[in-house]
XYZ file of C-alpha atoms in Angstrom:
334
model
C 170.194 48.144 15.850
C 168.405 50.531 13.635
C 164.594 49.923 15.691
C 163.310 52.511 17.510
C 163.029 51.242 21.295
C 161.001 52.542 24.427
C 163.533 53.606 27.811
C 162.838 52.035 30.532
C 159.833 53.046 32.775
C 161.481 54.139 35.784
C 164.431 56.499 33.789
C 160.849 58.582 31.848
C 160.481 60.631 35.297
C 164.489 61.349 35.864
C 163.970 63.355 32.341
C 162.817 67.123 32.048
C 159.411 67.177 30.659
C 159.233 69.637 27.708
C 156.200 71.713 26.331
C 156.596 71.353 22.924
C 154.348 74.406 22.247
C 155.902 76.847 24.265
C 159.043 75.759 22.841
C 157.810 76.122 19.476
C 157.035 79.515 20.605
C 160.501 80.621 22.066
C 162.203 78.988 18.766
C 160.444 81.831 16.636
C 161.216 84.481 19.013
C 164.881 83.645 19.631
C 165.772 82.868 15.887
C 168.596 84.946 14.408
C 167.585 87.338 12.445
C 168.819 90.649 10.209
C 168.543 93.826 12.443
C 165.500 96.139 11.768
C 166.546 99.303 10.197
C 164.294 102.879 10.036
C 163.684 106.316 11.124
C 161.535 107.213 14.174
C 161.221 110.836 15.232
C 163.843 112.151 12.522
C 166.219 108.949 14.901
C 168.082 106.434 12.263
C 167.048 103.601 14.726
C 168.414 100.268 14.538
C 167.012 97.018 16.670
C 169.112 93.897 16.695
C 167.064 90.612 18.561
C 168.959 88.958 20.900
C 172.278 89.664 22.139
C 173.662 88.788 25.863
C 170.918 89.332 28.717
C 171.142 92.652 30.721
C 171.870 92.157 34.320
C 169.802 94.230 36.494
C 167.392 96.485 34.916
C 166.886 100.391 36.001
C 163.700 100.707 35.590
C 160.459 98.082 34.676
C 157.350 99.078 33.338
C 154.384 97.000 32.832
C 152.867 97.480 29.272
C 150.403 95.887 26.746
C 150.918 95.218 23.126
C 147.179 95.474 21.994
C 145.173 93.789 24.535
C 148.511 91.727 25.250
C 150.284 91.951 28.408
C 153.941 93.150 28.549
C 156.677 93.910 30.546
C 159.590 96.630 29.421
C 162.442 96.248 31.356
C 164.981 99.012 30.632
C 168.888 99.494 30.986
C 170.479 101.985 32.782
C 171.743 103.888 29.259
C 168.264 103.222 27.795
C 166.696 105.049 30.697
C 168.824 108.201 30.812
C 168.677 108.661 27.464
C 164.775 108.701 27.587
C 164.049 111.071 30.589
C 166.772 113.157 29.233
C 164.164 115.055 27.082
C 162.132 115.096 30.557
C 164.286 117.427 32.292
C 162.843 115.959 35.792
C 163.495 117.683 38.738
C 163.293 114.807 40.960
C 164.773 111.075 41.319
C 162.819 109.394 38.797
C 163.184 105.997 41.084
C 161.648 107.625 43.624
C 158.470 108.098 41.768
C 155.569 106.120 42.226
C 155.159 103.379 39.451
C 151.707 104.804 37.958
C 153.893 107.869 37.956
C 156.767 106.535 36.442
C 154.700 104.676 33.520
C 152.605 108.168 32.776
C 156.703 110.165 32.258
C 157.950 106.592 30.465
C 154.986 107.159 27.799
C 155.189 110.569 27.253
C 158.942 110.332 26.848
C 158.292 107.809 24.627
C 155.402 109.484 22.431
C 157.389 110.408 19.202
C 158.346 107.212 18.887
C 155.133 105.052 19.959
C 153.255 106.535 17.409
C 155.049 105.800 14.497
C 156.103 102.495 16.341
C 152.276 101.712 16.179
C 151.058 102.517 12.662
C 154.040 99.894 11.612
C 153.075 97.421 13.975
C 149.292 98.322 13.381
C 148.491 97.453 17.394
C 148.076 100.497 20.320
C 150.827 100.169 22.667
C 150.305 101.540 25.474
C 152.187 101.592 29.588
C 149.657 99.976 31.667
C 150.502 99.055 35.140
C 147.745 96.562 35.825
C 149.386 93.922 32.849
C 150.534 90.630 34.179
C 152.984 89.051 31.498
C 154.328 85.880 31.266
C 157.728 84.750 31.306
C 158.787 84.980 27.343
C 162.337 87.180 27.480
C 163.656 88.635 24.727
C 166.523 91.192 24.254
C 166.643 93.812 22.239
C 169.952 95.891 21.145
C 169.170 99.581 20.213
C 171.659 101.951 18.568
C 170.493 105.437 17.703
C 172.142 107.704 14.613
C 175.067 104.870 14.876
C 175.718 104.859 18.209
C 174.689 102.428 21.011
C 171.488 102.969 23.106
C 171.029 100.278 25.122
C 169.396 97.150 26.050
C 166.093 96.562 25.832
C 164.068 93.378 27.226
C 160.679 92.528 26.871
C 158.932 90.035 29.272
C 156.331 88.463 27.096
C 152.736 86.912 28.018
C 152.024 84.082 25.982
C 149.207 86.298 23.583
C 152.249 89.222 23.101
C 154.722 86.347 22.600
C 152.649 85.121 19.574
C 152.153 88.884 18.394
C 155.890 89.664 18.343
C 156.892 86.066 16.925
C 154.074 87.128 13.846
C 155.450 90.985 13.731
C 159.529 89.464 13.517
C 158.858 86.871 10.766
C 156.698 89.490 9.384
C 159.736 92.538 9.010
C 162.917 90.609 9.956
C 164.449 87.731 7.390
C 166.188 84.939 9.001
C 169.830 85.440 9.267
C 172.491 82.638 9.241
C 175.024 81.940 11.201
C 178.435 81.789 8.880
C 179.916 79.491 12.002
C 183.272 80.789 11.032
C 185.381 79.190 13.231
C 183.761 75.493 13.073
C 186.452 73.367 12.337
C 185.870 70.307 9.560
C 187.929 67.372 8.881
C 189.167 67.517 5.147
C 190.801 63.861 3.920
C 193.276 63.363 0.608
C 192.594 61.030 -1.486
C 195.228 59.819 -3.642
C 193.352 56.715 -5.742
C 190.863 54.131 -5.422
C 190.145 50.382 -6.461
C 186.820 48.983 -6.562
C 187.200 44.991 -5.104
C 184.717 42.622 -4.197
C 184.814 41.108 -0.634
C 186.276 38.119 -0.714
C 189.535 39.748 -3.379
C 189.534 42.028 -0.219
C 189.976 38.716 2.553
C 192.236 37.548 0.317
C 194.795 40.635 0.370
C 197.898 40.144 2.058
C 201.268 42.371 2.756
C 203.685 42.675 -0.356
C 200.791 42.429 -2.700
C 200.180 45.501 -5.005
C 196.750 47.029 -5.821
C 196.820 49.177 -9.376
C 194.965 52.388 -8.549
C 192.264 54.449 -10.166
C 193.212 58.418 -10.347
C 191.047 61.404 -10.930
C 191.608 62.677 -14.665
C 194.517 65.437 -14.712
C 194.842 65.587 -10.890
C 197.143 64.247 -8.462
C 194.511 63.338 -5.881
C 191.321 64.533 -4.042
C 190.725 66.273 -1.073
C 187.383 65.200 0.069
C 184.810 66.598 2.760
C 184.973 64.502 5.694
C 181.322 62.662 5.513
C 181.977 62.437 1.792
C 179.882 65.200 0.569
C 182.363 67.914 -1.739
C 185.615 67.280 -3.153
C 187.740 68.584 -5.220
C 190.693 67.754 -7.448
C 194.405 68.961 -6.510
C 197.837 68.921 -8.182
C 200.559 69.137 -5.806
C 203.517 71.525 -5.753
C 206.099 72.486 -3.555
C 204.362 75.013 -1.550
C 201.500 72.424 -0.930
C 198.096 71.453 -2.997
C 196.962 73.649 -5.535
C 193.432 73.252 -5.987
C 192.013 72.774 -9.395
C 188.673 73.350 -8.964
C 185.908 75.033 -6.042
C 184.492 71.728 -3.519
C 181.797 70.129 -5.862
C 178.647 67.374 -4.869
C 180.602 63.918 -5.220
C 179.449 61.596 -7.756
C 177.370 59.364 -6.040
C 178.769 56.053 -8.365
C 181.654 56.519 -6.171
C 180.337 55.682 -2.784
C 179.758 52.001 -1.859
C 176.148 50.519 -2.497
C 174.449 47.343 -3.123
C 172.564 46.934 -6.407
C 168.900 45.750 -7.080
C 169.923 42.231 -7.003
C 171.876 42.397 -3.259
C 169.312 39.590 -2.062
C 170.201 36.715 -4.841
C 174.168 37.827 -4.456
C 177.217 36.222 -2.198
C 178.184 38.880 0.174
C 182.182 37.516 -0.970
C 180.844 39.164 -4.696
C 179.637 42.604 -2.580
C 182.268 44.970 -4.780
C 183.768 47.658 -2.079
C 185.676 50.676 -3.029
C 189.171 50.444 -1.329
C 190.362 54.349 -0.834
C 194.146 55.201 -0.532
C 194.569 58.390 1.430
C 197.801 60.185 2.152
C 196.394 62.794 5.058
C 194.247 64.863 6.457
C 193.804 68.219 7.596
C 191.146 70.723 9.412
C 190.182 73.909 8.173
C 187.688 76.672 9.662
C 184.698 76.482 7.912
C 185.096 79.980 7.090
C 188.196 79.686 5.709
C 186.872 76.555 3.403
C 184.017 78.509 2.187
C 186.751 80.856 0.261
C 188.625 77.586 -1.569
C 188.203 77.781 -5.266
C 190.497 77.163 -8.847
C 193.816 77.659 -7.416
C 193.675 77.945 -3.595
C 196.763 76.647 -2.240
C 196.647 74.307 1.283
C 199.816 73.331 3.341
C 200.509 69.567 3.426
C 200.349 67.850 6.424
C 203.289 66.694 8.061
C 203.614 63.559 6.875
C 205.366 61.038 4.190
C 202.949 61.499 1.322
C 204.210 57.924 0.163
C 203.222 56.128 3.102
C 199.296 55.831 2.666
C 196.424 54.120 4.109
C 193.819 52.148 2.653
C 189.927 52.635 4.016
C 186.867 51.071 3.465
C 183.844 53.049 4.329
C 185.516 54.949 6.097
C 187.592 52.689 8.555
C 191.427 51.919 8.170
C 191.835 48.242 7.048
C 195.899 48.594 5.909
C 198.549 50.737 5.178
C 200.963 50.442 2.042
C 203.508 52.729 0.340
C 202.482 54.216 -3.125
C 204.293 52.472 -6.030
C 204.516 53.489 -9.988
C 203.091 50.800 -12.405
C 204.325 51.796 -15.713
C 202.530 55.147 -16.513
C 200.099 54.782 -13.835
C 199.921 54.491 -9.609
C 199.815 51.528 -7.116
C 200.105 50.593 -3.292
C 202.149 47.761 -2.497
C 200.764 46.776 1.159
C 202.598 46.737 3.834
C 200.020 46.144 6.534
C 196.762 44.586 6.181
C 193.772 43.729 8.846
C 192.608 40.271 9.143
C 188.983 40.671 7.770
């Protein structure tokens, strides 16, 4: 059944309640995006979001973000690298944390600054600011080389400011998924029959098929989205054109008139196919006018006949004069 319906009263309070806002809120601060590029302090400073969490931080320092509170939590390469220009003479962990956040900021001057009139907000080490619980990571590389991890621990106010500053300077990147595998199918022919021709099928009897124009077959996008025509060779299926948006007259659908007709006069479009395969989708995105794919390992004259989808018999492909049948050798009692 299509209908929505209501679970039970007693499994509601098994289920994690979710705050749709907040989430809202962590889906524009975790969203992929392109890194940030640019020079601070005569530094060619790159910032990519996200990346694996840092373990244990070195050193945290409470921070605001405008009148937002913040928390900086800093990695262990971050950190050296920042009090190297300090040339302390003690343990820097041994400091006091007022102490600590008064070295942090000068340390980090030449960069605040400029870091400021881009952002166009003060921000500033403050160690009275009480942030929330919004985490994101930040990886740093400086001149080309890495820097370290940075994570800030967001109140809900600075989550909302960097959320507006990232969609502001940082596009959305995609993910290419290159290694998702999807299900390709090969068509070799079709016949469009009504229902009740389809009841009335039985093994031995021969079905005249319908052929793409100049191709021996399709090979179709499992969910029947893209196809493209193939001719086969020796070394496999040469493909004749890039994956292109299948013509929707092909796919199964009831007219207009479906109320006022017998479901036995429903016409159904009976598929032969002779395999299938899986490709990475990165590999898939490369196919194009002569790509060549491997057959599968099986008897490419021993097919199987689907209907939307789902295997209703299996045949062996016959000639009929100058064109291509099945002759069925298996058939499901429908």
């Amino acid at each position: 059944m299509n209908c929505c319906q209501s679970l039970p009263a007693p499994v509601l309070p098994l289920l994690p309640s979710l705050d749709v806002t907040r989430q809202a809120l962590l889906n524009r601060l975790l969203r992929r995006r392109q890194p940030w590029q640019g020079q601070i302090a005569g530094v060619q400073l790159e910032v990519v979001i996200g990346g694996p969490p840092q373990p244990d931080a070195a050193c945290v320092v409470p921070g605001r973000l405008g009148t937002a509170a913040l928390h900086l939590h800093l990695g262990a390469d971050l950190l050296e690298r920042l009090l190297a220009s300090l040339a302390l003479q003690r343990d820097f962990q041994g400091l006091p944390p007022a102490l600590q956040s008064v070295l942090l900021e000068k340390a980090l001057l030449p960069w605040i600054e400029p870091l400021e009139a881009a952002l166009g907000q003060p921000l500033s080490l403050d160690a009275d600011s009480q942030p929330g619980d919004f985490m994101l990571n930040l990886q740093l590389s400086a001149d080309g080389a890495p820097l370290g991890t940075l994570t800030l621990q967001l109140s809900h106010a600075a989550a909302q400011g960097v959320a507006d500053l990232l969609e502001r300077y940082l596009p959305v990147a995609r993910h290419p998924l290159p290694t998702l595998q999807l299900g390709l199918h090969l068509q070799r022919g079709w016949q469009t029959l009504s229902l009740g021709e389809l009841r009335s099928l039985r093994p031995g009897d021969v079905l005249m098929l319908d052929c793409p124009a100049a191709a021996d077959g399709l090979l179709v996008l499992a969910g029947g989205h893209r196809q493209a025509r193939f001719k086969r060779q020796q070394s496999g299926l040469q493909l004749l054109e890039a994956l292109q948006p299948i013509n929707p007259t092909m796919e199964n659908a009831m007219g207009q008139d479906a109320d006022d007709a017998q479901l036995d006069d429903v016409p159904l479009t009976v598929v032969c196919q002779i395999g299938s395969l899986e490709l990475p989708l990165g590999q898939l995105r490369e196919l194009g006018e002569g790509s060549v794919l491997a057959l599968p390992d099986a008897d490419v004259q021993q097919v199987e006949l689907l209907v939307n989808g789902r295997c209703v018999g299996r045949g062996e492909l016959v000639a009929i004069g100058d064109g291509l049948g099945v002759r069925l050798t298996r058939f499901a009692s429908l």
